[in-house]
PDB file of C-alpha atoms in Angstrom:
ATOM      1  CA  ALA K   1       0.000   0.000   0.000  1.00 39.00           C
ATOM      2  CA  GLY K   2       1.178   3.516  -0.735  1.00 43.00           C
ATOM      3  CA  PRO K   3       1.440   6.445   1.632  1.00 44.00           C
ATOM      4  CA  LEU K   4      -1.728   7.926   3.081  1.00 43.00           C
ATOM      5  CA  ARG K   5      -2.151  11.362   1.575  1.00 39.00           C
ATOM      6  CA  LEU K   6      -3.929  13.774   3.919  1.00 38.00           C
ATOM      7  CA  ARG K   7      -4.874  17.396   3.572  1.00 36.00           C
ATOM      8  CA  GLY K   8      -4.151  19.916   6.293  1.00 36.00           C
ATOM      9  CA  GLY K   9      -1.751  19.653   9.206  1.00 37.00           C
ATOM     10  CA  GLY K  10       0.354  22.160  11.072  1.00 37.00           C
ATOM     11  CA  ASP K  11      -1.130  24.249  13.864  1.00 38.00           C
ATOM     12  CA  ALA K  12      -4.706  23.754  15.032  1.00 35.00           C
ATOM     13  CA  GLY K  13      -7.069  25.478  12.693  1.00 38.00           C
ATOM     14  CA  ASN K  14      -4.714  25.368   9.701  1.00 40.00           C
ATOM     15  CA  THR K  15      -6.709  23.964   6.790  1.00 38.00           C
ATOM     16  CA  THR K  16      -4.337  24.708   3.959  1.00 37.00           C
ATOM     17  CA  ASP K  17      -4.502  22.634   0.823  1.00 37.00           C
ATOM     18  CA  ALA K  18      -0.921  21.458   1.204  1.00 31.00           C
ATOM     19  CA  VAL K  19      -0.766  17.686   0.955  1.00 33.00           C
ATOM     20  CA  THR K  20       1.031  15.918   3.801  1.00 50.00           C
ATOM     21  CA  ASP K  21       2.334  12.393   3.284  1.00 71.00           C
ATOM     22  CA  LEU K  22       1.865   9.942   6.161  1.00 81.00           C
ATOM     23  CA  ASP K  23       3.138   6.421   5.663  1.00 83.00           C
ATOM     24  CA  GLU K  24       0.307   4.200   6.895  1.00 79.00           C
ATOM     25  CA  THR K  25       2.552   1.109   6.892  1.00 79.00           C
ATOM     26  CA  ARG K  26       4.478   2.588   9.828  1.00 84.00           C
ATOM     27  CA  ALA K  27       1.477   4.061  11.669  1.00 88.00           C
ATOM     28  CA  ALA K  28       2.582   2.294  14.849  1.00 87.00           C
ATOM     29  CA  GLU K  29       5.731   4.446  14.745  1.00 89.00           C
ATOM     30  CA  TRP K  30       3.952   7.761  14.208  1.00 92.00           C
ATOM     31  CA  SER K  31       4.915  10.603  16.523  1.00 93.00           C
ATOM     32  CA  VAL K  32       2.297  12.668  18.337  1.00 93.00           C
ATOM     33  CA  GLU K  33       2.673  15.328  15.627  1.00 93.00           C
ATOM     34  CA  GLU K  34       1.920  12.774  12.896  1.00 93.00           C
ATOM     35  CA  VAL K  35      -1.127  11.566  14.813  1.00 93.00           C
ATOM     36  CA  LEU K  36      -2.375  15.160  14.968  1.00 94.00           C
ATOM     37  CA  ARG K  37      -2.067  15.341  11.188  1.00 92.00           C
ATOM     38  CA  PHE K  38      -4.125  12.150  10.978  1.00 92.00           C
ATOM     39  CA  VAL K  39      -6.839  13.773  13.123  1.00 93.00           C
ATOM     40  CA  GLU K  40      -6.656  16.888  10.950  1.00 92.00           C
ATOM     41  CA  SER K  41      -7.439  14.712   7.931  1.00 90.00           C
ATOM     42  CA  LEU K  42     -10.855  14.044   9.477  1.00 91.00           C
ATOM     43  CA  ARG K  43     -11.809  17.728   9.706  1.00 92.00           C
ATOM     44  CA  GLY K  44     -14.453  17.142   7.053  1.00 90.00           C
ATOM     45  CA  THR K  45     -16.239  14.898   9.567  1.00 90.00           C
ATOM     46  CA  PHE K  46     -15.403  16.660  12.841  1.00 92.00           C
ATOM     47  CA  SER K  47     -15.684  20.263  11.574  1.00 91.00           C
ATOM     48  CA  ALA K  48     -15.151  22.834  14.333  1.00 91.00           C
ATOM     49  CA  LYS K  49     -14.470  20.121  16.937  1.00 93.00           C
ATOM     50  CA  THR K  50     -11.328  18.986  15.113  1.00 94.00           C
ATOM     51  CA  ASP K  51      -9.085  21.466  16.941  1.00 94.00           C
ATOM     52  CA  GLY K  52     -10.452  20.331  20.289  1.00 94.00           C
ATOM     53  CA  TYR K  53      -9.770  16.693  19.447  1.00 94.00           C
ATOM     54  CA  LYS K  54      -6.227  17.538  18.376  1.00 94.00           C
ATOM     55  CA  THR K  55      -5.701  19.258  21.723  1.00 95.00           C
ATOM     56  CA  ILE K  56      -7.022  16.163  23.546  1.00 94.00           C
ATOM     57  CA  PHE K  57      -4.697  13.862  21.602  1.00 94.00           C
ATOM     58  CA  GLU K  58      -1.711  16.151  22.194  1.00 94.00           C
ATOM     59  CA  GLU K  59      -2.354  16.556  25.929  1.00 93.00           C
ATOM     60  CA  ASN K  60      -2.664  12.765  26.305  1.00 93.00           C
ATOM     61  CA  ASP K  61       0.554  12.081  24.327  1.00 93.00           C
ATOM     62  CA  ILE K  62      -1.228   9.832  21.852  1.00 94.00           C
ATOM     63  CA  ASP K  63       1.377   8.560  19.413  1.00 93.00           C
ATOM     64  CA  GLY K  64       0.906   5.961  16.688  1.00 91.00           C
ATOM     65  CA  LYS K  65       1.154   2.934  18.972  1.00 91.00           C
ATOM     66  CA  VAL K  66      -1.465   4.324  21.340  1.00 92.00           C
ATOM     67  CA  LEU K  67      -3.642   5.478  18.436  1.00 92.00           C
ATOM     68  CA  LEU K  68      -3.906   1.988  16.972  1.00 90.00           C
ATOM     69  CA  ASN K  69      -5.118   0.623  20.317  1.00 90.00           C
ATOM     70  CA  LEU K  70      -7.845   3.212  20.888  1.00 92.00           C
ATOM     71  CA  ASP K  71     -11.439   2.031  21.151  1.00 91.00           C
ATOM     72  CA  ASP K  72     -14.774   3.648  21.965  1.00 91.00           C
ATOM     73  CA  ASP K  73     -14.287   3.394  25.751  1.00 91.00           C
ATOM     74  CA  LYS K  74     -10.815   4.961  25.674  1.00 92.00           C
ATOM     75  CA  LEU K  75     -11.951   7.773  23.382  1.00 94.00           C
ATOM     76  CA  ALA K  76     -14.799   8.567  25.776  1.00 92.00           C
ATOM     77  CA  LYS K  77     -12.419   8.572  28.758  1.00 92.00           C
ATOM     78  CA  VAL K  78     -10.019  11.076  27.199  1.00 91.00           C
ATOM     79  CA  GLY K  79     -12.871  13.447  26.389  1.00 92.00           C
ATOM     80  CA  VAL K  80     -14.308  12.690  22.946  1.00 93.00           C
ATOM     81  CA  LYS K  81     -17.900  13.149  24.095  1.00 92.00           C
ATOM     82  CA  SER K  82     -19.707  12.877  20.756  1.00 92.00           C
ATOM     83  CA  LEU K  83     -20.899   9.305  20.179  1.00 92.00           C
ATOM     84  CA  GLY K  84     -21.130   9.941  16.452  1.00 91.00           C
ATOM     85  CA  HIS K  85     -17.582  11.261  16.255  1.00 93.00           C
ATOM     86  CA  ARG K  86     -16.274   8.324  18.298  1.00 92.00           C
ATOM     87  CA  GLU K  87     -17.949   5.938  15.848  1.00 91.00           C
ATOM     88  CA  HIS K  88     -16.396   7.736  12.874  1.00 91.00           C
ATOM     89  CA  LEU K  89     -12.967   7.715  14.492  1.00 92.00           C
ATOM     90  CA  VAL K  90     -13.183   4.023  15.419  1.00 91.00           C
ATOM     91  CA  GLU K  91     -14.146   3.237  11.821  1.00 89.00           C
ATOM     92  CA  ALA K  92     -11.169   5.256  10.552  1.00 89.00           C
ATOM     93  CA  LEU K  93      -8.863   3.359  12.932  1.00 89.00           C
ATOM     94  CA  VAL K  94     -10.236   0.001  11.794  1.00 86.00           C
ATOM     95  CA  SER K  95      -9.441   0.982   8.227  1.00 84.00           C
ATOM     96  CA  LEU K  96      -5.965   2.158   9.230  1.00 86.00           C
ATOM     97  CA  ARG K  97      -5.244  -1.055  11.143  1.00 82.00           C
ATOM     98  CA  SER K  98      -6.219  -3.160   8.132  1.00 77.00           C
ATOM     99  CA  ARG K  99      -3.631  -1.326   6.054  1.00 76.00           C
ATOM    100  CA  VAL K 100      -1.003  -1.694   8.767  1.00 75.00           C
ATOM    101  CA  GLY K 101      -1.872  -5.379   9.074  1.00 54.00           C
ATOM    102  CA  MET K 102      -3.221  -5.144  12.639  1.00 45.00           C
ATOM    103  CA  ARG K 103      -6.457  -6.717  13.828  1.00 43.00           C
ATOM    104  CA  HIS K 104      -7.425  -4.956  17.037  1.00 45.00           C
ATOM    105  CA  GLY K 105     -11.089  -5.837  17.255  1.00 45.00           C
ATOM    106  CA  PRO K 106     -13.890  -6.410  14.737  1.00 46.00           C
ATOM    107  CA  ARG K 107     -15.511  -3.754  12.607  1.00 48.00           C
ATOM    108  CA  PRO K 108     -18.620  -2.050  14.018  1.00 49.00           C
ATOM    109  CA  GLY K 109     -21.532  -4.470  13.862  1.00 50.00           C
ATOM    110  CA  GLU K 110     -19.275  -7.550  13.867  1.00 51.00           C
ATOM    111  CA  PHE K 111     -18.608  -7.766  17.638  1.00 53.00           C
ATOM    112  CA  GLU K 112     -21.071 -10.564  18.419  1.00 59.00           C
ATOM    113  CA  ALA K 113     -19.990 -12.546  15.359  1.00 61.00           C
ATOM    114  CA  ALA K 114     -16.360 -12.228  16.435  1.00 58.00           C
ATOM    115  CA  MET K 115     -17.187 -13.377  19.962  1.00 59.00           C
ATOM    116  CA  ARG K 116     -19.037 -16.444  18.655  1.00 59.00           C
ATOM    117  CA  ALA K 117     -16.199 -17.297  16.271  1.00 60.00           C
ATOM    118  CA  GLN K 118     -13.810 -17.561  19.216  1.00 57.00           C
ATOM    119  CA  ASN K 119     -15.804 -20.537  20.520  1.00 57.00           C
ATOM    120  CA  ALA K 120     -14.586 -22.620  17.566  1.00 55.00           C
ATOM    121  CA  PRO K 121     -11.751 -25.127  18.208  1.00 54.00           C
ATOM    122  CA  PRO K 122      -8.243 -23.784  17.554  1.00 54.00           C
ATOM    123  CA  PRO K 123      -7.391 -24.096  13.823  1.00 52.00           C
ATOM    124  CA  HIS K 124      -3.810 -25.205  14.496  1.00 49.00           C
ATOM    125  CA  PRO K 125      -2.528 -28.136  16.590  1.00 47.00           C
ATOM    126  CA  PRO K 126      -1.292 -27.042  20.026  1.00 47.00           C
ATOM    127  CA  LYS K 127       2.424 -26.683  20.602  1.00 44.00           C
ATOM    128  CA  LEU K 128       4.131 -29.129  22.947  1.00 43.00           C
ATOM    129  CA  LEU K 129       6.234 -27.607  25.713  1.00 39.00           C
ATOM    130  CA  SER K 130       9.422 -29.362  26.722  1.00 36.00           C
ATOM    131  CA  LYS K 131       9.344 -28.056  30.303  1.00 36.00           C
ATOM    132  CA  THR K 132       6.065 -27.092  31.961  1.00 37.00           C
ATOM    133  CA  ASP K 133       5.240 -26.805  35.642  1.00 38.00           C
ATOM    134  CA  GLY K 134       1.843 -28.064  36.707  1.00 42.00           C
ATOM    135  CA  GLU K 135      -0.315 -31.144  36.945  1.00 42.00           C
ATOM    136  CA  PRO K 136      -1.326 -33.490  34.097  1.00 45.00           C
ATOM    137  CA  ALA K 137      -4.836 -32.976  32.781  1.00 42.00           C
ATOM    138  CA  ALA K 138      -7.513 -34.850  34.669  1.00 43.00           C
ATOM    139  CA  GLU K 139      -8.937 -38.034  33.186  1.00 43.00           C
ATOM    140  CA  GLY K 140     -11.307 -37.276  30.348  1.00 42.00           C
ATOM    141  CA  VAL K 141      -9.792 -33.827  29.787  1.00 43.00           C
ATOM    142  CA  GLY K 142      -6.571 -34.781  28.014  1.00 43.00           C
ATOM    143  CA  ASP K 143      -8.183 -36.066  24.815  1.00 50.00           C
ATOM    144  CA  ASP K 144      -6.748 -34.956  21.474  1.00 56.00           C
ATOM    145  CA  PRO K 145      -5.643 -32.380  20.500  1.00 66.00           C
ATOM    146  CA  PHE K 146      -4.280 -31.783  24.013  1.00 74.00           C
ATOM    147  CA  ALA K 147      -2.838 -35.250  24.706  1.00 73.00           C
ATOM    148  CA  GLY K 148       0.599 -35.187  26.301  1.00 82.00           C
ATOM    149  CA  LEU K 149       0.380 -31.641  27.659  1.00 88.00           C
ATOM    150  CA  LYS K 150       0.684 -30.704  31.320  1.00 92.00           C
ATOM    151  CA  TRP K 151      -1.689 -28.162  32.792  1.00 93.00           C
ATOM    152  CA  LYS K 152      -1.624 -25.874  35.786  1.00 94.00           C
ATOM    153  CA  ASN K 153      -4.929 -24.986  37.387  1.00 93.00           C
ATOM    154  CA  ALA K 154      -5.955 -21.351  36.920  1.00 93.00           C
ATOM    155  CA  GLU K 155      -7.933 -20.460  40.029  1.00 90.00           C
ATOM    156  CA  ARG K 156      -8.139 -16.645  40.195  1.00 93.00           C
ATOM    157  CA  THR K 157     -11.704 -15.759  39.212  1.00 91.00           C
ATOM    158  CA  ALA K 158     -14.386 -13.162  39.834  1.00 90.00           C
ATOM    159  CA  TRP K 159     -18.038 -12.981  38.892  1.00 90.00           C
ATOM    160  CA  ASP K 160     -21.193 -10.909  39.028  1.00 90.00           C
ATOM    161  CA  GLN K 161     -24.752 -11.190  37.771  1.00 90.00           C
ATOM    162  CA  GLN K 162     -27.547  -8.938  36.617  1.00 89.00           C
ATOM    163  CA  GLY K 163     -30.865 -10.389  35.515  1.00 90.00           C
ATOM    164  CA  ARG K 164     -30.260 -13.196  33.025  1.00 92.00           C
ATOM    165  CA  GLU K 165     -26.585 -12.293  32.482  1.00 93.00           C
ATOM    166  CA  VAL K 166     -23.678 -13.730  34.499  1.00 93.00           C
ATOM    167  CA  GLU K 167     -20.287 -12.030  34.082  1.00 93.00           C
ATOM    168  CA  TYR K 168     -17.433 -14.459  34.811  1.00 93.00           C
ATOM    169  CA  TYR K 169     -13.753 -13.500  34.746  1.00 94.00           C
ATOM    170  CA  LEU K 170     -10.652 -15.697  34.697  1.00 94.00           C
ATOM    171  CA  LEU K 171      -7.682 -13.588  35.829  1.00 94.00           C
ATOM    172  CA  LEU K 172      -4.396 -14.450  34.100  1.00 94.00           C
ATOM    173  CA  ASP K 173      -1.640 -11.852  33.938  1.00 93.00           C
ATOM    174  CA  GLY K 174      -0.481 -11.290  30.360  1.00 93.00           C
ATOM    175  CA  VAL K 175      -3.022 -13.579  28.689  1.00 94.00           C
ATOM    176  CA  GLY K 176      -3.722 -10.892  26.095  1.00 93.00           C
ATOM    177  CA  LYS K 177      -0.264 -11.500  24.619  1.00 94.00           C
ATOM    178  CA  VAL K 178      -0.906 -15.188  23.942  1.00 93.00           C
ATOM    179  CA  ALA K 179      -1.505 -16.204  20.314  1.00 93.00           C
ATOM    180  CA  LYS K 180      -5.193 -16.495  19.494  1.00 92.00           C
ATOM    181  CA  GLU K 181      -4.893 -20.162  18.522  1.00 92.00           C
ATOM    182  CA  ASP K 182      -3.445 -20.935  21.969  1.00 93.00           C
ATOM    183  CA  VAL K 183      -6.601 -19.814  23.786  1.00 94.00           C
ATOM    184  CA  SER K 184      -9.552 -22.205  23.808  1.00 93.00           C
ATOM    185  CA  VAL K 185     -12.856 -21.519  25.585  1.00 94.00           C
ATOM    186  CA  THR K 186     -15.637 -24.102  25.475  1.00 94.00           C
ATOM    187  CA  ILE K 187     -19.029 -22.986  26.798  1.00 94.00           C
ATOM    188  CA  GLU K 188     -21.683 -25.670  27.122  1.00 94.00           C
ATOM    189  CA  GLU K 189     -25.181 -25.808  28.596  1.00 94.00           C
ATOM    190  CA  GLN K 190     -24.002 -26.476  32.141  1.00 92.00           C
ATOM    191  CA  SER K 191     -20.211 -26.387  32.061  1.00 94.00           C
ATOM    192  CA  LEU K 192     -17.261 -24.418  30.737  1.00 94.00           C
ATOM    193  CA  GLU K 193     -13.596 -25.098  30.092  1.00 95.00           C
ATOM    194  CA  ILE K 194     -10.754 -22.652  29.415  1.00 96.00           C
ATOM    195  CA  ARG K 195      -7.297 -23.630  28.175  1.00 95.00           C
ATOM    196  CA  VAL K 196      -4.412 -21.217  27.677  1.00 96.00           C
ATOM    197  CA  GLN K 197      -1.163 -22.543  26.212  1.00 95.00           C
ATOM    198  CA  ASN K 198       2.331 -21.102  26.268  1.00 93.00           C
ATOM    199  CA  LEU K 199       1.689 -18.278  28.728  1.00 94.00           C
ATOM    200  CA  ASN K 200       5.191 -17.580  30.029  1.00 93.00           C
ATOM    201  CA  GLY K 201       6.098 -21.240  29.489  1.00 92.00           C
ATOM    202  CA  THR K 202       3.033 -22.647  31.246  1.00 95.00           C
ATOM    203  CA  ASN K 203      -0.253 -24.182  30.087  1.00 95.00           C
ATOM    204  CA  TYR K 204      -3.263 -23.140  32.173  1.00 95.00           C
ATOM    205  CA  LEU K 205      -6.551 -24.981  32.614  1.00 95.00           C
ATOM    206  CA  HIS K 206      -9.740 -23.775  34.285  1.00 95.00           C
ATOM    207  CA  ARG K 207     -12.889 -25.887  34.408  1.00 94.00           C
ATOM    208  CA  VAL K 208     -16.359 -25.504  35.835  1.00 94.00           C
ATOM    209  CA  PRO K 209     -17.642 -29.108  35.537  1.00 92.00           C
ATOM    210  CA  LYS K 210     -21.168 -28.073  36.435  1.00 92.00           C
ATOM    211  CA  LEU K 211     -22.506 -24.545  36.605  1.00 93.00           C
ATOM    212  CA  PHE K 212     -24.974 -23.444  39.266  1.00 90.00           C
ATOM    213  CA  SER K 213     -27.735 -23.677  36.679  1.00 91.00           C
ATOM    214  CA  ARG K 214     -28.180 -24.128  32.942  1.00 93.00           C
ATOM    215  CA  ILE K 215     -27.187 -21.474  30.417  1.00 95.00           C
ATOM    216  CA  LYS K 216     -27.742 -20.872  26.701  1.00 94.00           C
ATOM    217  CA  PRO K 217     -24.378 -21.308  24.934  1.00 92.00           C
ATOM    218  CA  ASP K 218     -25.644 -19.675  21.726  1.00 91.00           C
ATOM    219  CA  LYS K 219     -26.313 -16.472  23.684  1.00 91.00           C
ATOM    220  CA  SER K 220     -23.070 -16.594  25.677  1.00 92.00           C
ATOM    221  CA  PHE K 221     -19.796 -14.953  24.660  1.00 91.00           C
ATOM    222  CA  TRP K 222     -16.143 -14.646  25.647  1.00 93.00           C
ATOM    223  CA  LYS K 223     -13.314 -12.242  24.948  1.00 93.00           C
ATOM    224  CA  VAL K 224      -9.616 -12.078  25.802  1.00 93.00           C
ATOM    225  CA  ARG K 225      -8.433  -8.924  27.577  1.00 92.00           C
ATOM    226  CA  ALA K 226      -4.910  -7.888  28.558  1.00 92.00           C
ATOM    227  CA  ASP K 227      -4.878  -9.733  31.909  1.00 92.00           C
ATOM    228  CA  ARG K 228      -8.101 -11.720  31.948  1.00 94.00           C
ATOM    229  CA  ILE K 229     -10.653 -13.670  29.924  1.00 95.00           C
ATOM    230  CA  ASP K 230     -14.179 -12.264  30.124  1.00 93.00           C
ATOM    231  CA  MET K 231     -17.221 -14.504  29.731  1.00 94.00           C
ATOM    232  CA  ARG K 232     -20.851 -13.460  29.559  1.00 94.00           C
ATOM    233  CA  LEU K 233     -23.122 -16.411  30.331  1.00 95.00           C
ATOM    234  CA  HIS K 234     -26.827 -16.154  29.537  1.00 94.00           C
ATOM    235  CA  LYS K 235     -29.042 -17.982  32.052  1.00 94.00           C
ATOM    236  CA  ALA K 236     -31.508 -20.443  30.538  1.00 93.00           C
ATOM    237  CA  THR K 237     -34.087 -19.454  33.156  1.00 92.00           C
ATOM    238  CA  GLU K 238     -34.693 -16.570  35.516  1.00 91.00           C
ATOM    239  CA  GLY K 239     -33.278 -16.935  39.002  1.00 88.00           C
ATOM    240  CA  HIS K 240     -30.546 -15.817  41.379  1.00 89.00           C
ATOM    241  CA  TRP K 241     -27.263 -17.744  41.360  1.00 90.00           C
ATOM    242  CA  ALA K 242     -25.765 -18.206  44.825  1.00 85.00           C
ATOM    243  CA  LYS K 243     -22.428 -19.177  43.274  1.00 87.00           C
ATOM    244  CA  ILE K 244     -20.903 -20.156  39.938  1.00 91.00           C
ATOM    245  CA  PHE K 245     -20.407 -23.820  40.784  1.00 85.00           C
ATOM    246  CA  TRP K 246     -23.214 -26.286  41.361  1.00 79.00           C
ATOM    247  CA  ASP K 247     -22.881 -27.581  44.916  1.00 68.00           C
ATOM    248  CA  PRO K 248     -24.062 -31.220  45.273  1.00 63.00           C
ATOM    249  CA  ILE K 249     -24.036 -30.985  49.081  1.00 58.00           C
ATOM    250  CA  GLN K 250     -26.228 -27.907  49.022  1.00 54.00           C
ATOM    251  CA  ASP K 251     -28.465 -29.546  46.422  1.00 58.00           C
ATOM    252  CA  ARG K 252     -29.004 -32.503  48.747  1.00 58.00           C
ATOM    253  CA  LYS K 253     -29.828 -30.113  51.593  1.00 56.00           C
ATOM    254  CA  ASN K 254     -32.430 -28.397  49.446  1.00 55.00           C
ATOM    255  CA  SER K 255     -33.921 -31.755  48.444  1.00 57.00           C
ATOM    256  CA  LYS K 256     -34.089 -32.801  52.100  1.00 58.00           C
ATOM    257  CA  ASN K 257     -35.811 -29.546  53.029  1.00 54.00           C
ATOM    258  CA  MET K 258     -38.355 -30.026  50.246  1.00 55.00           C
ATOM    259  CA  GLU K 259     -39.061 -33.581  51.434  1.00 60.00           C
ATOM    260  CA  THR K 260     -39.569 -32.237  54.961  1.00 55.00           C
ATOM    261  CA  ALA K 261     -42.056 -29.709  53.637  1.00 53.00           C
ATOM    262  CA  LYS K 262     -43.924 -32.395  51.650  1.00 55.00           C
ATOM    263  CA  SER K 263     -44.063 -34.771  54.651  1.00 60.00           C
ATOM    264  CA  GLY K 264     -46.378 -32.444  56.544  1.00 57.00           C
ATOM    265  CA  ASN K 265     -44.073 -29.900  58.148  1.00 60.00           C
ATOM    266  CA  PRO K 266     -43.893 -27.078  55.580  1.00 62.00           C
ATOM    267  CA  ALA K 267     -42.735 -24.484  58.123  1.00 62.00           C
ATOM    268  CA  GLU K 268     -39.697 -26.556  59.118  1.00 61.00           C
ATOM    269  CA  GLY K 269     -38.873 -27.294  55.484  1.00 57.00           C
ATOM    270  CA  LEU K 270     -39.121 -23.645  54.520  1.00 62.00           C
ATOM    271  CA  MET K 271     -36.988 -22.610  57.480  1.00 66.00           C
ATOM    272  CA  GLY K 272     -34.323 -25.093  56.386  1.00 64.00           C
ATOM    273  CA  VAL K 273     -34.289 -23.660  52.869  1.00 62.00           C
ATOM    274  CA  LEU K 274     -34.027 -20.116  54.207  1.00 66.00           C
ATOM    275  CA  LYS K 275     -31.166 -21.002  56.546  1.00 68.00           C
ATOM    276  CA  ASP K 276     -29.225 -22.570  53.692  1.00 64.00           C
ATOM    277  CA  LEU K 277     -29.906 -19.604  51.425  1.00 64.00           C
ATOM    278  CA  TYR K 278     -28.713 -17.243  54.156  1.00 66.00           C
ATOM    279  CA  GLN K 279     -25.414 -19.097  54.539  1.00 64.00           C
ATOM    280  CA  GLU K 280     -24.788 -19.142  50.798  1.00 60.00           C
ATOM    281  CA  GLY K 281     -26.327 -15.820  49.782  1.00 60.00           C
ATOM    282  CA  ASP K 282     -24.854 -12.383  49.138  1.00 61.00           C
ATOM    283  CA  PRO K 283     -25.411  -9.450  51.569  1.00 67.00           C
ATOM    284  CA  ASP K 284     -28.699  -8.417  49.923  1.00 67.00           C
ATOM    285  CA  MET K 285     -30.069 -11.953  50.148  1.00 65.00           C
ATOM    286  CA  GLN K 286     -28.968 -12.221  53.796  1.00 69.00           C
ATOM    287  CA  ARG K 287     -30.679  -8.920  54.617  1.00 73.00           C
ATOM    288  CA  ILE K 288     -33.973 -10.055  53.050  1.00 73.00           C
ATOM    289  CA  ILE K 289     -33.892 -13.417  54.816  1.00 71.00           C
ATOM    290  CA  SER K 290     -32.992 -11.788  58.152  1.00 75.00           C
ATOM    291  CA  GLN K 291     -36.044  -9.541  57.842  1.00 75.00           C
ATOM    292  CA  SER K 292     -38.196 -12.581  57.039  1.00 70.00           C
ATOM    293  CA  PHE K 293     -36.930 -14.449  60.125  1.00 69.00           C
ATOM    294  CA  SER K 294     -37.774 -11.421  62.283  1.00 74.00           C
ATOM    295  CA  LYS K 295     -41.298 -11.375  60.872  1.00 72.00           C
ATOM    296  CA  ALA K 296     -41.618 -15.121  61.490  1.00 67.00           C
ATOM    297  CA  ARG K 297     -40.584 -14.771  65.152  1.00 69.00           C
ATOM    298  CA  ALA K 298     -43.012 -11.903  65.607  1.00 71.00           C
ATOM    299  CA  ALA K 299     -45.801 -13.963  64.022  1.00 66.00           C
ATOM    300  CA  HIS K 300     -45.004 -16.937  66.263  1.00 63.00           C
ATOM    301  CA  ALA K 301     -45.010 -14.742  69.378  1.00 67.00           C
ATOM    302  CA  SER K 302     -48.432 -13.354  68.464  1.00 69.00           C
ATOM    303  CA  GLY K 303     -49.850 -16.808  67.823  1.00 66.00           C
ATOM    304  CA  LYS K 304     -50.008 -16.418  64.036  1.00 59.00           C
ATOM    305  CA  ASP K 305     -48.896 -18.970  61.453  1.00 55.00           C
ATOM    306  CA  PRO K 306     -45.107 -18.541  60.855  1.00 50.00           C
ATOM    307  CA  MET K 307     -45.772 -19.466  57.230  1.00 50.00           C
ATOM    308  CA  GLU K 308     -47.092 -15.931  56.798  1.00 50.00           C
ATOM    309  CA  LEU K 309     -43.442 -14.848  56.499  1.00 45.00           C
ATOM    310  CA  ALA K 310     -43.540 -16.092  52.896  1.00 45.00           C
ATOM    311  CA  GLY K 311     -45.800 -13.212  52.004  1.00 46.00           C
ATOM    312  CA  GLY K 312     -43.197 -10.695  53.207  1.00 46.00           C
ATOM    313  CA  MET K 313     -40.297 -11.875  51.098  1.00 45.00           C
TER     314      MET K 313
END
């Protein structure tokens, strides 16, 4: 590709017709001044706001390397308030990256398709490591194409939920630098598995053999960040998750409580369920259950049916 020929440049506000040559093949090496000339080339889109954007880029020392890694969130943080202008600038950067040979994110409108594509098996066979700390894969996990590899458990995680969406994060320092084909994420209806190869000489494995409840894999996504892998899991049904993992012990407790309720002592069965939920629940759940217990004690003291507490939850 030839040099990118842009009009303008120089001081803010200078819209001369002089043509400035910027070599797009070395955009990652552009100085701050060259980046400002790139922004100037978009004056036809940004109009009077162009000078303000050039000031923002200059004050934040945005050179070519930083420019090529900008996205909508970063542009908003540095002060590009116009959503429309951010979209235009992101589109211009996508075009520039394609000429440089970079692939930092999908084009607008392709995000979900890109996320789904990452669920496909790696296109290339995994690389064997001669020396790797960690434990061999568990039985049933080391099937081809991962036979013969050693894996270290990745245990640093975090999660949150809102409505039908569960946000799950696997924290791995530097995972964003791993080759795309060396990251494999498998999301199934009630389980997930993450494999990361060749991260600082180590292969990492993280598995959730059974999730707290079922999800819809076709509506779930994942994405690799600089130091973590983000997953968005879509619940198959409404309901609060007490944890990410399904707990067989807790499940048996719940079944026992339900049997107690069915055998003719519904109050005792319900109390057992509430106690278990309190122990496993988050602060909001504990607060609600604590209030319900207080109402139940008050009802019992007044001679009312403790089962009336169900109406106050």
